[in-house]
CSV table of C-alpha atoms in Angstrom, one decimal:
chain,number,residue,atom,x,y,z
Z,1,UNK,CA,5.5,-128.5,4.5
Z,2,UNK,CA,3.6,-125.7,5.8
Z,3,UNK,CA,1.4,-126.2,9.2
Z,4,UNK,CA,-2.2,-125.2,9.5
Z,5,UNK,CA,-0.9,-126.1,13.5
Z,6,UNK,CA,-1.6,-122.7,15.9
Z,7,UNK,CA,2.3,-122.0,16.0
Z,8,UNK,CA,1.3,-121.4,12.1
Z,9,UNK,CA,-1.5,-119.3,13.0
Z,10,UNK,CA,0.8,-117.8,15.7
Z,11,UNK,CA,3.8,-118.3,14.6
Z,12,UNK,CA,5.3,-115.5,17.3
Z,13,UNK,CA,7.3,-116.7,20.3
Z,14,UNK,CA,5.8,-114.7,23.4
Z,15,UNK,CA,3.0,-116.3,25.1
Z,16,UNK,CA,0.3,-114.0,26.0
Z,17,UNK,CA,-0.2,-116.2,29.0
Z,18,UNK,CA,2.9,-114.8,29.8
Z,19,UNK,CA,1.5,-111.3,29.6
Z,20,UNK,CA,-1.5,-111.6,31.4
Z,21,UNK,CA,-3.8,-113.4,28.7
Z,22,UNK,CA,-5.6,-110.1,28.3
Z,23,UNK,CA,-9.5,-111.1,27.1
Z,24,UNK,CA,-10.0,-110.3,23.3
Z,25,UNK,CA,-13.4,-108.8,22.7
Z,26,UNK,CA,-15.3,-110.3,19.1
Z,27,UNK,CA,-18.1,-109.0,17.4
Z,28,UNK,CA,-17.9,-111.2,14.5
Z,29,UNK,CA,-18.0,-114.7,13.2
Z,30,UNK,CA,-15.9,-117.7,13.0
Z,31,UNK,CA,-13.6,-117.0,10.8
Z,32,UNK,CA,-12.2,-113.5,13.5
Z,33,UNK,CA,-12.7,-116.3,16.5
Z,34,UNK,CA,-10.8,-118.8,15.1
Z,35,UNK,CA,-7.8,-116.5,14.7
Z,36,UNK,CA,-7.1,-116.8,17.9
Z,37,UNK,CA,-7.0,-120.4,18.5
Z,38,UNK,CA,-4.1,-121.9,20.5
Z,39,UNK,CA,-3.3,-118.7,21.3
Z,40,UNK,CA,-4.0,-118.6,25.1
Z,41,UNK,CA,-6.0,-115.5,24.4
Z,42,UNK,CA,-9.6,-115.4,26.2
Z,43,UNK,CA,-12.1,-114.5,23.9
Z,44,UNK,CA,-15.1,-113.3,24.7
Z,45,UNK,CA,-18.0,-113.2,21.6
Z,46,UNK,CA,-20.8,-110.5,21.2
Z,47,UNK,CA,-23.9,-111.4,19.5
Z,48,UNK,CA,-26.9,-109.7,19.3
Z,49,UNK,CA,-28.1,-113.3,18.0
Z,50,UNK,CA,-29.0,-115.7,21.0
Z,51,UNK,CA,-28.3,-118.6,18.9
Z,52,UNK,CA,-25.7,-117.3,16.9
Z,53,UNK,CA,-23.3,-120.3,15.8
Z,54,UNK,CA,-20.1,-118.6,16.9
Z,55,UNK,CA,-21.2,-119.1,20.7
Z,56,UNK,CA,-20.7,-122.7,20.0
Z,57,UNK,CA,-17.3,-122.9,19.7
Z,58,UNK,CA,-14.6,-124.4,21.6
Z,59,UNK,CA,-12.6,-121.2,20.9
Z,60,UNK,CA,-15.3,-118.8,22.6
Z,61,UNK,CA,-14.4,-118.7,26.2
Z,62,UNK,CA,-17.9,-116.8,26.9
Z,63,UNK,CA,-20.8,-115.5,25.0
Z,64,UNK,CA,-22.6,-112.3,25.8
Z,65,UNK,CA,-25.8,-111.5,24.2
Z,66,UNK,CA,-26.3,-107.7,23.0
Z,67,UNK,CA,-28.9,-105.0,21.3
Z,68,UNK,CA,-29.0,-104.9,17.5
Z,69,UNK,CA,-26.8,-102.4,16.7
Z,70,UNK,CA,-28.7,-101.2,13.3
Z,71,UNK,CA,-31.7,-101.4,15.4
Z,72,UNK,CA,-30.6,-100.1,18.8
Z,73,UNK,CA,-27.4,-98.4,18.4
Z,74,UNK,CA,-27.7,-96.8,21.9
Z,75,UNK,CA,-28.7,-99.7,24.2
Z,76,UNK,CA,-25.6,-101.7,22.0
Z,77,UNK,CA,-23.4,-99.3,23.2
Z,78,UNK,CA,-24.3,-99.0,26.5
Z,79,UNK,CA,-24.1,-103.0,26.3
Z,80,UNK,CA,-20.1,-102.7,24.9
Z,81,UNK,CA,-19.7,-100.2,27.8
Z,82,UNK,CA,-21.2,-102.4,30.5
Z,83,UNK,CA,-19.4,-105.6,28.9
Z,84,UNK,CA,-15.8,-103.3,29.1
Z,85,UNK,CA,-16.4,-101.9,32.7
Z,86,UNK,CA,-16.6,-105.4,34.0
Z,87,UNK,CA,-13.4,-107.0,32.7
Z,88,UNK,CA,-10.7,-106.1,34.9
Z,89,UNK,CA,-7.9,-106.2,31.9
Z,90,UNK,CA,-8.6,-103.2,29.1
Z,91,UNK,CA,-9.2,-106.2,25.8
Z,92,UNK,CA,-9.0,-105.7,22.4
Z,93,UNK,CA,-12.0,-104.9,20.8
Z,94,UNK,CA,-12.4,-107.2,16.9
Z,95,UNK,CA,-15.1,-105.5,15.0
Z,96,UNK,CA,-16.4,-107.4,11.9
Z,97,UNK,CA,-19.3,-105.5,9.8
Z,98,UNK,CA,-20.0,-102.1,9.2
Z,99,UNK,CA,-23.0,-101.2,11.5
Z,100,UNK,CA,-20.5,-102.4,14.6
Z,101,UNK,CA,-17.2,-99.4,13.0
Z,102,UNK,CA,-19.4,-97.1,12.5
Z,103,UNK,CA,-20.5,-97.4,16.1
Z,104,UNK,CA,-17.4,-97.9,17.7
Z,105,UNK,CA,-15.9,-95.0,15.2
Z,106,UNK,CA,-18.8,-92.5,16.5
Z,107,UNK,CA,-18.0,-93.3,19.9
Z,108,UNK,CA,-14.6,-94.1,19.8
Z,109,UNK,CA,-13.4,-91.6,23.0
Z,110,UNK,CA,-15.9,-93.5,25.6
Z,111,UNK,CA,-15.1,-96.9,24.2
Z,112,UNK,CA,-11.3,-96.2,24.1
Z,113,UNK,CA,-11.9,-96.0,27.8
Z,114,UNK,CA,-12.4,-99.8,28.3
Z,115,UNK,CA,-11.6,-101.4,25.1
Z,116,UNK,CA,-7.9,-101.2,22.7
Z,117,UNK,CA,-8.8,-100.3,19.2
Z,118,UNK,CA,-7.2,-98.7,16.7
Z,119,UNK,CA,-8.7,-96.6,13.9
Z,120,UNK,CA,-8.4,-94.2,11.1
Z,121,UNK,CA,-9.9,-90.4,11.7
Z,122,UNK,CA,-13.6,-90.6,12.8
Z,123,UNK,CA,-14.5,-88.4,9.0
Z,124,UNK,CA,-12.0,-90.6,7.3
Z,125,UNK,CA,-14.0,-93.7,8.4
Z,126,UNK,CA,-17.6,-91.8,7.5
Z,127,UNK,CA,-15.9,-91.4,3.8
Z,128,UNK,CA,-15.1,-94.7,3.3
Z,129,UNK,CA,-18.0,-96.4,4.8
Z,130,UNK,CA,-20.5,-93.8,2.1
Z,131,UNK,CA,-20.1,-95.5,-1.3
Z,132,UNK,CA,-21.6,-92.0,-2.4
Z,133,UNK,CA,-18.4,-89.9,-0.9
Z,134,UNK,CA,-15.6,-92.7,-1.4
Z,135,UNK,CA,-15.2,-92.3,-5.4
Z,136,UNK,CA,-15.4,-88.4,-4.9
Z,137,UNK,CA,-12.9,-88.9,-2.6
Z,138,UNK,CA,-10.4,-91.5,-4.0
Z,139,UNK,CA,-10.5,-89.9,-7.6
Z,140,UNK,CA,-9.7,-86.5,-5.8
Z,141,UNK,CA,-6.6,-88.2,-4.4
Z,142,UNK,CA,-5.7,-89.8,-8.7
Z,143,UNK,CA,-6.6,-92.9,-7.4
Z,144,UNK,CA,-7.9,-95.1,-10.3
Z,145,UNK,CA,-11.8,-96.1,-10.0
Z,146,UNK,CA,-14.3,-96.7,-12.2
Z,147,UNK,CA,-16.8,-94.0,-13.5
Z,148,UNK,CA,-19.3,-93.3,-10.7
Z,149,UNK,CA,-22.0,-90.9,-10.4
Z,150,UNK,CA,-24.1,-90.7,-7.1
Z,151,UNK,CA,-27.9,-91.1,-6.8
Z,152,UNK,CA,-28.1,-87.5,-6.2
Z,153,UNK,CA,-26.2,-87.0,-9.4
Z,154,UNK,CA,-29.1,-88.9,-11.5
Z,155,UNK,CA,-32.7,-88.5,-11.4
Z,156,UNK,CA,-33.1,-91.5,-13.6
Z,157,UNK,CA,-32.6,-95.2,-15.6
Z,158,UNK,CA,-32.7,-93.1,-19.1
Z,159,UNK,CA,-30.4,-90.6,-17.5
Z,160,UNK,CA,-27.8,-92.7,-16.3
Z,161,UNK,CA,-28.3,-94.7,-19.6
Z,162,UNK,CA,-27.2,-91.1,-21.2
Z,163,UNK,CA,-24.2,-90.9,-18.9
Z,164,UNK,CA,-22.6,-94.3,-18.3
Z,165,UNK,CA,-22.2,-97.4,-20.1
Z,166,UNK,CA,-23.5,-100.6,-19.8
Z,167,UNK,CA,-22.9,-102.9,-17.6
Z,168,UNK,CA,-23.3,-101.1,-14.4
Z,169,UNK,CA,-23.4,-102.1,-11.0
Z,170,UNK,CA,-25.5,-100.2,-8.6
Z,171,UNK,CA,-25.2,-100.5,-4.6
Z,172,UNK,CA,-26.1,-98.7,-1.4
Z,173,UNK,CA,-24.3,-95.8,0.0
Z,174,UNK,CA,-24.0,-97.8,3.5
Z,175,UNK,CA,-24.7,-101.6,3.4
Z,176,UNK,CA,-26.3,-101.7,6.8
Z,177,UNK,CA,-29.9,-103.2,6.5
Z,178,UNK,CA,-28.9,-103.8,2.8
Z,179,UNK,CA,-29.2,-107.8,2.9
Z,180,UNK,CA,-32.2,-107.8,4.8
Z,181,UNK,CA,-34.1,-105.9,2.3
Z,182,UNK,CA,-33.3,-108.2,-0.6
Z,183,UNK,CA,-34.6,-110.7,1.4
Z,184,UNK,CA,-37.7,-109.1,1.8
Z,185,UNK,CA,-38.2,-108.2,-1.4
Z,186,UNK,CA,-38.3,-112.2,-2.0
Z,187,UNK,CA,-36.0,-111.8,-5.1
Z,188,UNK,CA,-35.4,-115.3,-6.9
Z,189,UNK,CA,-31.4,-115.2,-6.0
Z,190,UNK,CA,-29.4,-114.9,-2.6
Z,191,UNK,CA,-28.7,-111.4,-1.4
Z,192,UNK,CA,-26.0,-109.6,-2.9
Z,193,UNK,CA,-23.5,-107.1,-2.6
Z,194,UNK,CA,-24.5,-105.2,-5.5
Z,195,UNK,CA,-26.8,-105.2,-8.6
Z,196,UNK,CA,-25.4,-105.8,-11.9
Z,197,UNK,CA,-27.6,-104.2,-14.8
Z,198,UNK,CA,-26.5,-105.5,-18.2
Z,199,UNK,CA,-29.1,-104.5,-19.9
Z,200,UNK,CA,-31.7,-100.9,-19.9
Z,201,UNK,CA,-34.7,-103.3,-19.1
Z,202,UNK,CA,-32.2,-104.6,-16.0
Z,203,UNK,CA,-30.7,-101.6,-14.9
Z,204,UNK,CA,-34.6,-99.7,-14.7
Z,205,UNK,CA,-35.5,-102.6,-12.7
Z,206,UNK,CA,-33.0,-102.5,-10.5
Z,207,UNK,CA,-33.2,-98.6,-10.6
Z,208,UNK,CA,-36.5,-98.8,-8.8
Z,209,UNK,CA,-35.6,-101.4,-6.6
Z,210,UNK,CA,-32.5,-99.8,-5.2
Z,211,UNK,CA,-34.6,-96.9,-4.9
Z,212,UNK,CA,-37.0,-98.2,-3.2
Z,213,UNK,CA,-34.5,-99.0,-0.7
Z,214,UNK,CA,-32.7,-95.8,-0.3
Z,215,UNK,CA,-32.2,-92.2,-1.7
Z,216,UNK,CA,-28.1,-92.8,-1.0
Z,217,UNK,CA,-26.7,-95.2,-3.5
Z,218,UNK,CA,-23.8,-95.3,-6.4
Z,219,UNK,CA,-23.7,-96.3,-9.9
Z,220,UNK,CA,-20.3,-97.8,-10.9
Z,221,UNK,CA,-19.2,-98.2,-14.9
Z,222,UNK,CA,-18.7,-102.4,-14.8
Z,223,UNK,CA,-15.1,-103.5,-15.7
Z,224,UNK,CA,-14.9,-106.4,-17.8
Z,225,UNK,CA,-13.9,-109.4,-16.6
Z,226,UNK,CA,-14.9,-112.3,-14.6
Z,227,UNK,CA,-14.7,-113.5,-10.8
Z,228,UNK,CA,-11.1,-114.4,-10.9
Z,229,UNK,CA,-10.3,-110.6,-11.5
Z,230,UNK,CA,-11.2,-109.4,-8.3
Z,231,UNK,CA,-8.2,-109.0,-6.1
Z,232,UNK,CA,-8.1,-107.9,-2.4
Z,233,UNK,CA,-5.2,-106.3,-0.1
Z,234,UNK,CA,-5.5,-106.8,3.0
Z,235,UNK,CA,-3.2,-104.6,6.1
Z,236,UNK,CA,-2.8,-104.4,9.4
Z,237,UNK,CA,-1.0,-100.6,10.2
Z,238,UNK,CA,0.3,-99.0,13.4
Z,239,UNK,CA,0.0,-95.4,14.6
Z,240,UNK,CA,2.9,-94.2,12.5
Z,241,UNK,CA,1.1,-96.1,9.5
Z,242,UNK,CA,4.0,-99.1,9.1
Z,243,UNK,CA,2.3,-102.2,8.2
Z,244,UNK,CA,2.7,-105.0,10.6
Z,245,UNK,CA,1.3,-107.6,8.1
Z,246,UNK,CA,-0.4,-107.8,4.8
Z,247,UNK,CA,-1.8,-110.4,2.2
Z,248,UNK,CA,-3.0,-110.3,-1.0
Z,249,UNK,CA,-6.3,-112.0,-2.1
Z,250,UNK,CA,-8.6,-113.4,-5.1
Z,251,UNK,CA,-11.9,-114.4,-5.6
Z,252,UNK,CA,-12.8,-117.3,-7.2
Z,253,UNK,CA,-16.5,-118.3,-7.0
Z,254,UNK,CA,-19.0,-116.0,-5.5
Z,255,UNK,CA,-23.2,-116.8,-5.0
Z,256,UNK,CA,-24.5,-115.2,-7.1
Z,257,UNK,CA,-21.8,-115.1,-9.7
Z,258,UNK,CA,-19.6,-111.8,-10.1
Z,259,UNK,CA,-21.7,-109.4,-7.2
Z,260,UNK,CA,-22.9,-112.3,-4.5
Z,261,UNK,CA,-20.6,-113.4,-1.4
Z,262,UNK,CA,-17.3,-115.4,-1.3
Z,263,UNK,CA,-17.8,-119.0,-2.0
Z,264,UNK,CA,-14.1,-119.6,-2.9
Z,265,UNK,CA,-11.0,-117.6,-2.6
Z,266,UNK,CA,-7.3,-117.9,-2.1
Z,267,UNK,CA,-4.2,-115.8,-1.5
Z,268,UNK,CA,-1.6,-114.7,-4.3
Z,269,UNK,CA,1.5,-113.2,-4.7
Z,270,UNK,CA,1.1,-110.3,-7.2
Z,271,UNK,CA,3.9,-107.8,-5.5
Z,272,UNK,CA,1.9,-104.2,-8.0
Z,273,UNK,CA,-1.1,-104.9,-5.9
Z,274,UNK,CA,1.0,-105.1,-2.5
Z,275,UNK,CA,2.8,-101.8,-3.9
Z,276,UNK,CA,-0.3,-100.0,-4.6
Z,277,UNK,CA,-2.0,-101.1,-1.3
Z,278,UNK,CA,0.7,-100.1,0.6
Z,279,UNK,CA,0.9,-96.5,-1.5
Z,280,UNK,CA,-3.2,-95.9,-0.7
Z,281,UNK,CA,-2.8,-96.5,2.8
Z,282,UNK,CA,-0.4,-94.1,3.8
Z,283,UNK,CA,-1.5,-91.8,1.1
Z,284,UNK,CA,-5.0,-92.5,3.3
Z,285,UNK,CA,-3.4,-92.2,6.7
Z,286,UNK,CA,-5.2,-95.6,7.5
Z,287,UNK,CA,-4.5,-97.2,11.1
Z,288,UNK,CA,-5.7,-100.8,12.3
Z,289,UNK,CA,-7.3,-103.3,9.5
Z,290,UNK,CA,-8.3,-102.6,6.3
Z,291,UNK,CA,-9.2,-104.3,3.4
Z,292,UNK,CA,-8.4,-102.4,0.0
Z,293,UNK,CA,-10.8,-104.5,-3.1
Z,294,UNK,CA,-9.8,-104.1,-6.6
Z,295,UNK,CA,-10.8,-105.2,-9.6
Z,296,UNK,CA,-8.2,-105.7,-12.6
Z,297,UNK,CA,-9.3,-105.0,-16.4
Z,298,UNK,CA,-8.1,-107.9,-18.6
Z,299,UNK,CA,-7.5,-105.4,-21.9
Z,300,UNK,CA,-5.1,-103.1,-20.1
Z,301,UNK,CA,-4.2,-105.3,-17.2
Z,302,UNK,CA,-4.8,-102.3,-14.6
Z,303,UNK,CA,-5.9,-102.5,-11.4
Z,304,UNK,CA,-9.3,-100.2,-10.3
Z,305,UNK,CA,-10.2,-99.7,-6.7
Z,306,UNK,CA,-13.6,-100.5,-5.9
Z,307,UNK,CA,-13.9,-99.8,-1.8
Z,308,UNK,CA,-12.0,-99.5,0.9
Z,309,UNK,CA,-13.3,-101.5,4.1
Z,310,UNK,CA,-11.4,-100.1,7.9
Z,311,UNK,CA,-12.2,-103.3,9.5
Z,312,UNK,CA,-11.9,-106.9,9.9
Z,313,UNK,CA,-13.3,-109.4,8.1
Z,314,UNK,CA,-14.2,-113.0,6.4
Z,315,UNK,CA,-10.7,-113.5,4.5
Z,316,UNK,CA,-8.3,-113.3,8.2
Z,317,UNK,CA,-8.8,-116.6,9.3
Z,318,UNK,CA,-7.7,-117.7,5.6
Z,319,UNK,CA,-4.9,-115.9,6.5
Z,320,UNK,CA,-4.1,-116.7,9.6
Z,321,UNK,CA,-3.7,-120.2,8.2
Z,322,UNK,CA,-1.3,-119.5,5.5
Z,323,UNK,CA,0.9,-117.4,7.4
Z,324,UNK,CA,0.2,-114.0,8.1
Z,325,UNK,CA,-2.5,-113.4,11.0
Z,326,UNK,CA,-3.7,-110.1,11.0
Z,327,UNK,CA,-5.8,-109.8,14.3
Z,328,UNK,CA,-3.5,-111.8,16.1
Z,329,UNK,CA,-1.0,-109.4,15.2
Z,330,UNK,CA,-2.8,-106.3,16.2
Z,331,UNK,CA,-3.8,-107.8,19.3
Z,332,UNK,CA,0.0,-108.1,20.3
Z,333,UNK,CA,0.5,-104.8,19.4
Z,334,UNK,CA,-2.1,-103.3,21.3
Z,335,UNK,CA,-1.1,-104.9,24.2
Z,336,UNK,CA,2.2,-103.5,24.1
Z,337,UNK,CA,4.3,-106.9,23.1
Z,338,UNK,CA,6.7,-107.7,20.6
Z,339,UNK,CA,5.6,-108.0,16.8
Z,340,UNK,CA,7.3,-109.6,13.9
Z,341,UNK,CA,6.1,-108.2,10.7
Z,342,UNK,CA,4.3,-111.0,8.7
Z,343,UNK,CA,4.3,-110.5,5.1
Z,344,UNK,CA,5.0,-114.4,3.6
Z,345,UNK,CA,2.4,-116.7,3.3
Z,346,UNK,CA,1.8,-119.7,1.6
Z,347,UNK,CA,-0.5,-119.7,-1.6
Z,348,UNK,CA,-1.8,-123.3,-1.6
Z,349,UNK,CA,-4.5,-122.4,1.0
Z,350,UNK,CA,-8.3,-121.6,-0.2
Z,351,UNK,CA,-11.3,-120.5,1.7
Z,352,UNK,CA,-14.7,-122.3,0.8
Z,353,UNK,CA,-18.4,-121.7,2.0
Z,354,UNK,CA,-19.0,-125.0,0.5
Z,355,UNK,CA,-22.6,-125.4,0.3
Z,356,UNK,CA,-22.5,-122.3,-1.5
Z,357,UNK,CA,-20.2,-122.9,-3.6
Z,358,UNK,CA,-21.4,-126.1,-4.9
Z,359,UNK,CA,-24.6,-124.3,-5.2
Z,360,UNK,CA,-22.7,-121.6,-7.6
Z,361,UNK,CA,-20.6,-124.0,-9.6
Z,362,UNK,CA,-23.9,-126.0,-10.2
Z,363,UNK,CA,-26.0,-122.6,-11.2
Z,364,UNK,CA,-23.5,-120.4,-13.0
Z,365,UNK,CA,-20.0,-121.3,-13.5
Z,366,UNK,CA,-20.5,-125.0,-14.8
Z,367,UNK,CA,-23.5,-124.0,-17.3
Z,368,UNK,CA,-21.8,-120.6,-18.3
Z,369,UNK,CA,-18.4,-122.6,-19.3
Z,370,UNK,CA,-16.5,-120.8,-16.7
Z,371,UNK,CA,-15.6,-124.0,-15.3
Z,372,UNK,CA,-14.9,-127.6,-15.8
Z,373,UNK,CA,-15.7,-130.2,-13.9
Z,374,UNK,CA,-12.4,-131.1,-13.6
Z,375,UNK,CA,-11.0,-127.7,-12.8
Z,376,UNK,CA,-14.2,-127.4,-10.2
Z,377,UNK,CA,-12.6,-130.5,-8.1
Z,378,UNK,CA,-9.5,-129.6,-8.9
Z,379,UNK,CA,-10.4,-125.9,-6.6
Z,380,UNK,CA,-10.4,-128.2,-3.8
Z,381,UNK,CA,-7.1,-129.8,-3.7
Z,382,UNK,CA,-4.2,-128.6,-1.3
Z,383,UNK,CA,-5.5,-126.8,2.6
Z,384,UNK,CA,-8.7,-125.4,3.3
Z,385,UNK,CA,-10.4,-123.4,5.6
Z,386,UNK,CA,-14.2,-123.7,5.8
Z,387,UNK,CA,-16.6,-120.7,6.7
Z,388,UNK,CA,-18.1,-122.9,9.3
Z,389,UNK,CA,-16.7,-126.3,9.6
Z,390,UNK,CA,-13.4,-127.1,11.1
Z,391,UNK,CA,-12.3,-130.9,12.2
Z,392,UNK,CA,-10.7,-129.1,15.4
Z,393,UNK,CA,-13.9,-126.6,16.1
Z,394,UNK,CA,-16.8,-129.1,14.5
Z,395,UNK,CA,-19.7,-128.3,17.0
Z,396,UNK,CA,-20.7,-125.0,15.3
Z,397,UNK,CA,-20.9,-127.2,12.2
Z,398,UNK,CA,-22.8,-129.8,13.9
Z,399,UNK,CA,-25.6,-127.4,15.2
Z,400,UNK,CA,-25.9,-125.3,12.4
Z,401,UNK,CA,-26.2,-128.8,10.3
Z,402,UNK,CA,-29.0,-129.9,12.7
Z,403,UNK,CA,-30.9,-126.8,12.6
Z,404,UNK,CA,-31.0,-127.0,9.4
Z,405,UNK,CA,-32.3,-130.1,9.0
Z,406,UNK,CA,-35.0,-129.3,11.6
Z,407,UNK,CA,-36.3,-126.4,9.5
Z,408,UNK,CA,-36.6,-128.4,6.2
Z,409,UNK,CA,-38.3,-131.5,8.1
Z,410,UNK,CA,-40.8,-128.7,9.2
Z,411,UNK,CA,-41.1,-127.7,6.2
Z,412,UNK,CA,-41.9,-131.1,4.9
Z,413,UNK,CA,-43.7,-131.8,7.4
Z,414,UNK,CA,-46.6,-128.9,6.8
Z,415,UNK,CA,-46.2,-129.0,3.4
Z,416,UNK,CA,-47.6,-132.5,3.6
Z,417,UNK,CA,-50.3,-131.6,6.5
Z,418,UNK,CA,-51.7,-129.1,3.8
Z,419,UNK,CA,-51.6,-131.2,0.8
Z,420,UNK,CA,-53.2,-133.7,2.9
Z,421,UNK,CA,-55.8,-131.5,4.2
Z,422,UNK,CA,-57.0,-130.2,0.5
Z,423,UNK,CA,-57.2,-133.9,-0.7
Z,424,UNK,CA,-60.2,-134.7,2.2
């Protein structure tokens, strides 16, 4: 039987307490906290978010409230700098989205002076991070990837209609602010990572809204295929580009289907896709976390890469729990202390953003006949990790449940004031 217990999580022997118990510094959520419970590792969480639910857990040992970095990358990094100057022990730094690498990779020598990082070259990073450069790039190197052309490629719907065929996914060169303008644009459906055009009349609408947004975007031939053919490899390297741990991943649900967020996943054995990884990593020189996604055609059974993300992310604390803890590794090894490669895990484990994930089974996977009702409970059997609820963390949970409650009362609540108000 396989433990979901920190020594599982940590499964190590050398106490970091015995070491000092060197802070950890995280900008990121839950699921990079929680990697290092029961570790005896101090960690300190950055937020430019006063309320942000990761200051409420058990795990965060103090909260420090920052500038926006996609707003105010300056004052953010003169916060970081600040923050590192006043902890006595150099700590790790844990960097979770893409606004936060690309300003710890553009200012890497300053911050290197009070935090412990590790990262590819600073132009390596810009590549990656540009979903305009990256296919360039990778096919350059005979890396399998889909047809792409860039925005600058194509003045038009009717000329990429011409050039690629349908479907075709279209996304932003750099994600930062990406989210935030779908939600402005009050579009029907939750943010997504990218736009899926199956049709002309789609793809021109989503021409001019992606537009709209930015000169700098990509348009990707779609391979066939459903949610379950998304695969993920995920690696922790050193300086001399050894791996120190790596898992394999698949999606199962997203919201929205095929292009939304996670809403399910779960780790796999499938030992080509831990080859290939490994193969584009050192072909890459990549140091510290990365996360390599793929997407595998059913007709030929190959495996495309999509994007390559040099950071940490959502899928390590699902991880963690089956075996192979990425940023708990790297934080040993920064610190100087011994490592033990971690490369089995066990498969029974899933990750679930439930609410979401009821919310896609309900709106696309049961209706669509991608799913049973039977094989949706049946998802949920075996270990799980939530994106927010844990029985051994549950105050995050708690507040974020309360809050949200408070908001739809309100909502209710004036709803009903102005219905009332009409009617006399």
């Amino acid at each position: 039987m396989v433990s979901s217990s920190a020594s599982r999580r940590n499964p190590t022997v050398q106490s970091p307490k015995a070491a000092g118990a060197t802070p950890v510094v995280i900008c990121g959520d839950l699921n990079l906290l929680r990697c290092f419970a029961g570790a005896g590792v101090p960690a300190l969480v950055v937020s430019s978010d006063p309320s942000a639910v990761t200051f409420q857990s058990r795990y965060c040992s103090e909260k420090r409230v920052i500038a926006d970095v996609k707003a105010s990358p300056v004052q953010a990094l003169d916060d970081l700098l600040t923050l590192g100057a006043a902890i006595a022990q150099k700590p790790m730094l844990v960097y979770g989205d893409d606004a936060m690498l690309l300003l710890v990779s553009r200012n890497r020598e300053i911050l290197s002076r009070f935090y412990r990082f590790l990262l590819p070259p600073a132009e390596l990073i810009e590549i990656l991070v540009d979903k305009t450069r990256f296919g360039t790039f990778a096919a350059g190197l005979s890396i399998r990837v889909p047809g792409t052309l860039t925005s600058h490629e194509t003045k038009s719907a009717e000329d990429l209609l011409s050039r690629l065929a349908l479907p075709m996914i279209l996304k932003p060169a750099v994600h930062v602010g990406w989210h935030e303008f779908q939600a402005r644009s009050n579009s029907p459906r939750r943010p997504s990572k990218a736009l899926l055009a199956e049709t002309p009349a789609q793809l021109r609408t989503h021409y001019k809204a992606i537009r709209s947004f930015t000169d700098d975007f990509v348009v990707q031939e779609y391979i066939p295929g459903g949610t379950a053919d998304h695969y993920s490899f995920h690696a922790w390297f050193d300086e001399t580009c050894s791996p120190l741990g790596y898992f394999v991943g698949r999606k199962i649900r997203t919201y929205p289907k095929e292009s939304g967020h996670s809403t399910c996943l779960e780790l796999v054995h499938e030992p080509e896709l831990v080859q290939t990884g490994l193969e584009i990593m050192r072909m890459m020189n990549l140091q510290g976390p990365a996360k390599l996604d793929f997407k595998r055609d059913p007709r030929s059974g190959r495996y495309y890469l999509l994007e390559i993300n040099p950071r940490y992310n959502l899928w390590h604390d699902l991880g963690a729990s089956a075996g192979v803890n990425l940023p708990y590794t790297a934080y040993r090894h920064l610190m100087g202390l011994d490592v033990a490669p971690q490369t089995q895990y066990d498969t029974r484990h899933k990750w679930l953003a439930f609410g979401d994930d009821v919310r896609a089974a309900l709106r696309y996977y049961l209706p669509d006949g991608d799913l049973s009702w039977t094989g949706w409970l049946r998802s949920y059997l075996g270990p799980a990790v939530y994106e927010v609820f844990s029985w051994k963390d549950p105050y995050p949970w708690a507040v974020q449940f309360a809050s949200a409650l408070t908001r739809r009362s309100t909502f209710h609540a004036l709803r009903r004031h102005f219905r009332y108000s009409r009617q006399s």
